[in-house]
């Protein structure tokens, strides 16, 4: 039994990770989350009564509060998901990205060092490597060349984790994963946005020529990879995680239309995202060879399963699309 402090456990990937740990381990979980627009306790309503699970509403930017939380719960391991995670929002305003992703990560590193956490797992992204041309894949040795305020802030946090290991001898590991999809993803990201819009008969806004490529991975495969790194990864190491499923955006959008029986007329090409990275693709050889992890789902099977989940959980996404979401949608899409 390990006492694991998970940050951002009320978000998309964090909630899937908390559920996976409760199902497959005997570990105790403390979920620390500020419940921003992206955090939703409904994502974990099925496990909230589990005696091995505790929720703490707290902001990782607040050093005094984090010191208290770490003193009270004395975690052995930290798995750090909490972040501002959406590129488009970082284009509109980068402030919260720097505060949560950079400052918040340093606050957690300091709190972890003070109570002698045995391992700090930092969940990062392929976007720190920048953009690829038509060929090649990112390895852990690819240069860090972030292009968006989001990816620049994630790169900043990766470097602070690296420094904590090198300067203070902290046992820290970094995971860098490609684009996730699956249940409980906030419908501002490509796949859930397109599914929800298609189900409502609304336009599907495709940026630019729609030929940007992402390497898609099901969230459960990502969570299994993070957990393999938590248990078995080498201290100070970086592990790339990819889905081996490169797809052009327009192909993904057409697959979603096929699943819901919608027509091509719903597709609307809109003004491109500024600085839009053209292509991401991950080389996950290291985690596959060292830790024996590999993705278990094909993209087509995972997408269909995810589509069904959104059909079956319409009340969930209708609720999160009400209120403040409308204001964001207006700001992001009105001028395109
Ligand atoms: P998300 O936006 O769905 O969830 C983020 C969570 O962090 C929310 O619950 C939110 O309330 C919480 N949070 C935000 N600011 C906080 C703060 N100051 N204090 C405490 N909690 C705060 O994000 P996600 O898609 O689940 O991503 C989780 C992590 O995985 C992020 O670090 C992201 O960079 C990384 N990642 C995401 C993807 C992806 O495709 N979604 C891919 C690779 C890596
Ligand atoms: P997104 O889900 O925002 O992830 P990221 O930018 O972190 O990769 O976007 C995935 C791809 O889909 C990206 O190339 C941008 C594109 N996209 C659209 O074409 N339209 C949209 O409305 C959104 C949200 C994304």
PDB file of N, CA and C and ligand atoms in Angstrom, residues 85-88 127 150 179 185 188-191 193-194 205-207 212-214 216 249 273 276-277 280 332-333, ligand 2:
ATOM      1  N   UNK A  85      -4.443  23.280 -19.456  1.00  0.00           N
ATOM      2  CA  UNK A  85      -4.061  22.278 -20.454  1.00  0.00           C
ATOM      3  C   UNK A  85      -4.489  22.591 -21.889  1.00  0.00           C
ATOM      4  N   UNK A  86      -5.142  23.736 -22.127  1.00  0.00           N
ATOM      5  CA  UNK A  86      -5.683  23.914 -23.478  1.00  0.00           C
ATOM      6  C   UNK A  86      -4.951  25.019 -24.257  1.00  0.00           C
ATOM      7  N   UNK A  87      -4.364  24.636 -25.385  1.00  0.00           N
ATOM      8  CA  UNK A  87      -3.555  25.562 -26.194  1.00  0.00           C
ATOM      9  C   UNK A  87      -4.351  26.817 -26.561  1.00  0.00           C
ATOM     10  N   UNK A  88      -5.597  26.661 -27.025  1.00  0.00           N
ATOM     11  CA  UNK A  88      -6.369  27.831 -27.461  1.00  0.00           C
ATOM     12  C   UNK A  88      -6.554  28.842 -26.336  1.00  0.00           C
ATOM     13  N   UNK A 127       4.228  18.185 -26.661  1.00  0.00           N
ATOM     14  CA  UNK A 127       4.253  19.520 -27.256  1.00  0.00           C
ATOM     15  C   UNK A 127       5.505  20.305 -26.864  1.00  0.00           C
ATOM     16  N   UNK A 150       1.083  27.480 -23.887  1.00  0.00           N
ATOM     17  CA  UNK A 150       0.853  26.239 -23.121  1.00  0.00           C
ATOM     18  C   UNK A 150       2.105  25.380 -23.098  1.00  0.00           C
ATOM     19  N   UNK A 179      -1.413  13.256 -27.766  1.00  0.00           N
ATOM     20  CA  UNK A 179      -2.811  13.669 -27.546  1.00  0.00           C
ATOM     21  C   UNK A 179      -3.681  12.530 -27.038  1.00  0.00           C
ATOM     22  N   UNK A 185     -13.279  13.752 -21.131  1.00  0.00           N
ATOM     23  CA  UNK A 185     -12.451  14.843 -21.664  1.00  0.00           C
ATOM     24  C   UNK A 185     -13.320  16.065 -21.889  1.00  0.00           C
ATOM     25  N   UNK A 188     -13.708  21.006 -25.033  1.00  0.00           N
ATOM     26  CA  UNK A 188     -13.020  22.101 -25.731  1.00  0.00           C
ATOM     27  C   UNK A 188     -11.913  21.508 -26.615  1.00  0.00           C
ATOM     28  N   UNK A 189     -11.531  20.248 -26.353  1.00  0.00           N
ATOM     29  CA  UNK A 189     -10.464  19.590 -27.121  1.00  0.00           C
ATOM     30  C   UNK A 189     -11.083  18.935 -28.347  1.00  0.00           C
ATOM     31  N   UNK A 190     -10.250  18.668 -29.357  1.00  0.00           N
ATOM     32  CA  UNK A 190     -10.784  18.305 -30.677  1.00  0.00           C
ATOM     33  C   UNK A 190     -11.853  17.202 -30.640  1.00  0.00           C
ATOM     34  N   UNK A 191     -11.501  16.026 -30.103  1.00  0.00           N
ATOM     35  CA  UNK A 191     -12.411  14.884 -30.269  1.00  0.00           C
ATOM     36  C   UNK A 191     -13.744  15.081 -29.528  1.00  0.00           C
ATOM     37  N   UNK A 193     -15.102  17.853 -28.574  1.00  0.00           N
ATOM     38  CA  UNK A 193     -15.801  19.013 -29.152  1.00  0.00           C
ATOM     39  C   UNK A 193     -16.540  18.601 -30.421  1.00  0.00           C
ATOM     40  N   UNK A 194     -15.844  17.840 -31.273  1.00  0.00           N
ATOM     41  CA  UNK A 194     -16.458  17.449 -32.536  1.00  0.00           C
ATOM     42  C   UNK A 194     -17.617  16.476 -32.297  1.00  0.00           C
ATOM     43  N   UNK A 205     -15.783  23.094 -36.353  1.00  0.00           N
ATOM     44  CA  UNK A 205     -14.774  24.079 -36.793  1.00  0.00           C
ATOM     45  C   UNK A 205     -13.384  23.449 -36.926  1.00  0.00           C
ATOM     46  N   UNK A 206     -12.939  23.260 -38.175  1.00  0.00           N
ATOM     47  CA  UNK A 206     -11.627  22.647 -38.433  1.00  0.00           C
ATOM     48  C   UNK A 206     -10.639  23.767 -38.741  1.00  0.00           C
ATOM     49  N   UNK A 207      -9.549  23.822 -37.966  1.00  0.00           N
ATOM     50  CA  UNK A 207      -8.575  24.901 -38.139  1.00  0.00           C
ATOM     51  C   UNK A 207      -7.737  24.700 -39.406  1.00  0.00           C
ATOM     52  N   UNK A 212      -3.217  19.066 -40.117  1.00  0.00           N
ATOM     53  CA  UNK A 212      -2.288  18.916 -38.987  1.00  0.00           C
ATOM     54  C   UNK A 212      -2.445  17.509 -38.438  1.00  0.00           C
ATOM     55  N   UNK A 213      -1.332  16.956 -37.974  1.00  0.00           N
ATOM     56  CA  UNK A 213      -1.342  15.551 -37.538  1.00  0.00           C
ATOM     57  C   UNK A 213      -1.089  15.466 -36.034  1.00  0.00           C
ATOM     58  N   UNK A 214      -1.893  14.663 -35.359  1.00  0.00           N
ATOM     59  CA  UNK A 214      -1.680  14.359 -33.949  1.00  0.00           C
ATOM     60  C   UNK A 214      -1.564  12.837 -33.797  1.00  0.00           C
ATOM     61  N   UNK A 216      -2.663   9.979 -31.619  1.00  0.00           N
ATOM     62  CA  UNK A 216      -3.721   9.819 -30.614  1.00  0.00           C
ATOM     63  C   UNK A 216      -3.510   8.596 -29.737  1.00  0.00           C
ATOM     64  N   UNK A 249      -6.220  15.789 -38.697  1.00  0.00           N
ATOM     65  CA  UNK A 249      -7.457  16.206 -38.016  1.00  0.00           C
ATOM     66  C   UNK A 249      -8.697  15.943 -38.861  1.00  0.00           C
ATOM     67  N   UNK A 273      -5.353  28.303 -36.036  1.00  0.00           N
ATOM     68  CA  UNK A 273      -4.824  28.705 -34.730  1.00  0.00           C
ATOM     69  C   UNK A 273      -3.462  29.377 -34.951  1.00  0.00           C
ATOM     70  N   UNK A 276       0.093  27.312 -35.001  1.00  0.00           N
ATOM     71  CA  UNK A 276      -0.395  25.923 -34.959  1.00  0.00           C
ATOM     72  C   UNK A 276       0.682  24.899 -35.327  1.00  0.00           C
ATOM     73  N   UNK A 277       1.045  24.022 -34.397  1.00  0.00           N
ATOM     74  CA  UNK A 277       2.038  22.975 -34.688  1.00  0.00           C
ATOM     75  C   UNK A 277       1.495  22.034 -35.748  1.00  0.00           C
ATOM     76  N   UNK A 280       2.770  16.102 -34.694  1.00  0.00           N
ATOM     77  CA  UNK A 280       3.417  15.460 -33.546  1.00  0.00           C
ATOM     78  C   UNK A 280       3.429  13.960 -33.793  1.00  0.00           C
ATOM     79  N   UNK A 332     -13.289  32.215 -28.515  1.00  0.00           N
ATOM     80  CA  UNK A 332     -12.341  31.452 -29.340  1.00  0.00           C
ATOM     81  C   UNK A 332     -12.783  31.330 -30.789  1.00  0.00           C
ATOM     82  N   UNK A 333     -14.096  31.212 -31.013  1.00  0.00           N
ATOM     83  CA  UNK A 333     -14.551  30.887 -32.369  1.00  0.00           C
ATOM     84  C   UNK A 333     -15.222  32.043 -33.100  1.00  0.00           C
TER      85      UNK A 333
HETATM   86  P1  LIG B   2      -6.492  20.056 -29.294  1.00  0.00           P
HETATM   87  O1  LIG B   2      -7.464  18.995 -28.919  1.00  0.00           O
HETATM   88  O2  LIG B   2      -6.734  21.457 -28.843  1.00  0.00           O
HETATM   89  O3  LIG B   2      -5.049  19.536 -28.821  1.00  0.00           O
HETATM   90  P2  LIG B   2      -3.563  20.154 -29.109  1.00  0.00           P
HETATM   91  O4  LIG B   2      -3.686  21.476 -29.731  1.00  0.00           O
HETATM   92  O5  LIG B   2      -3.002  20.246 -27.719  1.00  0.00           O
HETATM   93  O6  LIG B   2      -2.882  19.146 -29.977  1.00  0.00           O
HETATM   94  O7  LIG B   2      -6.372  20.086 -30.888  1.00  0.00           O
HETATM   95  C1  LIG B   2      -6.013  18.928 -31.609  1.00  0.00           C
HETATM   96  C2  LIG B   2      -5.892  19.333 -33.063  1.00  0.00           C
HETATM   97  O8  LIG B   2      -7.185  19.708 -33.546  1.00  0.00           O
HETATM   98  C3  LIG B   2      -4.987  20.539 -33.286  1.00  0.00           C
HETATM   99  O9  LIG B   2      -4.271  20.360 -34.509  1.00  0.00           O
HETATM  100  C4  LIG B   2      -5.948  21.698 -33.405  1.00  0.00           C
HETATM  101  C5  LIG B   2      -7.190  21.056 -34.030  1.00  0.00           C
HETATM  102  N1  LIG B   2      -8.491  21.660 -33.674  1.00  0.00           N
HETATM  103  C6  LIG B   2      -9.383  22.067 -34.675  1.00  0.00           C
HETATM  104  O10 LIG B   2      -9.102  21.923 -35.880  1.00  0.00           O
HETATM  105  N2  LIG B   2     -10.570  22.618 -34.300  1.00  0.00           N
HETATM  106  C7  LIG B   2     -10.914  22.801 -32.996  1.00  0.00           C
HETATM  107  O11 LIG B   2     -12.015  23.349 -32.730  1.00  0.00           O
HETATM  108  C8  LIG B   2     -10.003  22.375 -31.986  1.00  0.00           C
HETATM  109  C9  LIG B   2     -10.344  22.560 -30.528  1.00  0.00           C
HETATM  110  C10 LIG B   2      -8.807  21.796 -32.366  1.00  0.00           C
END
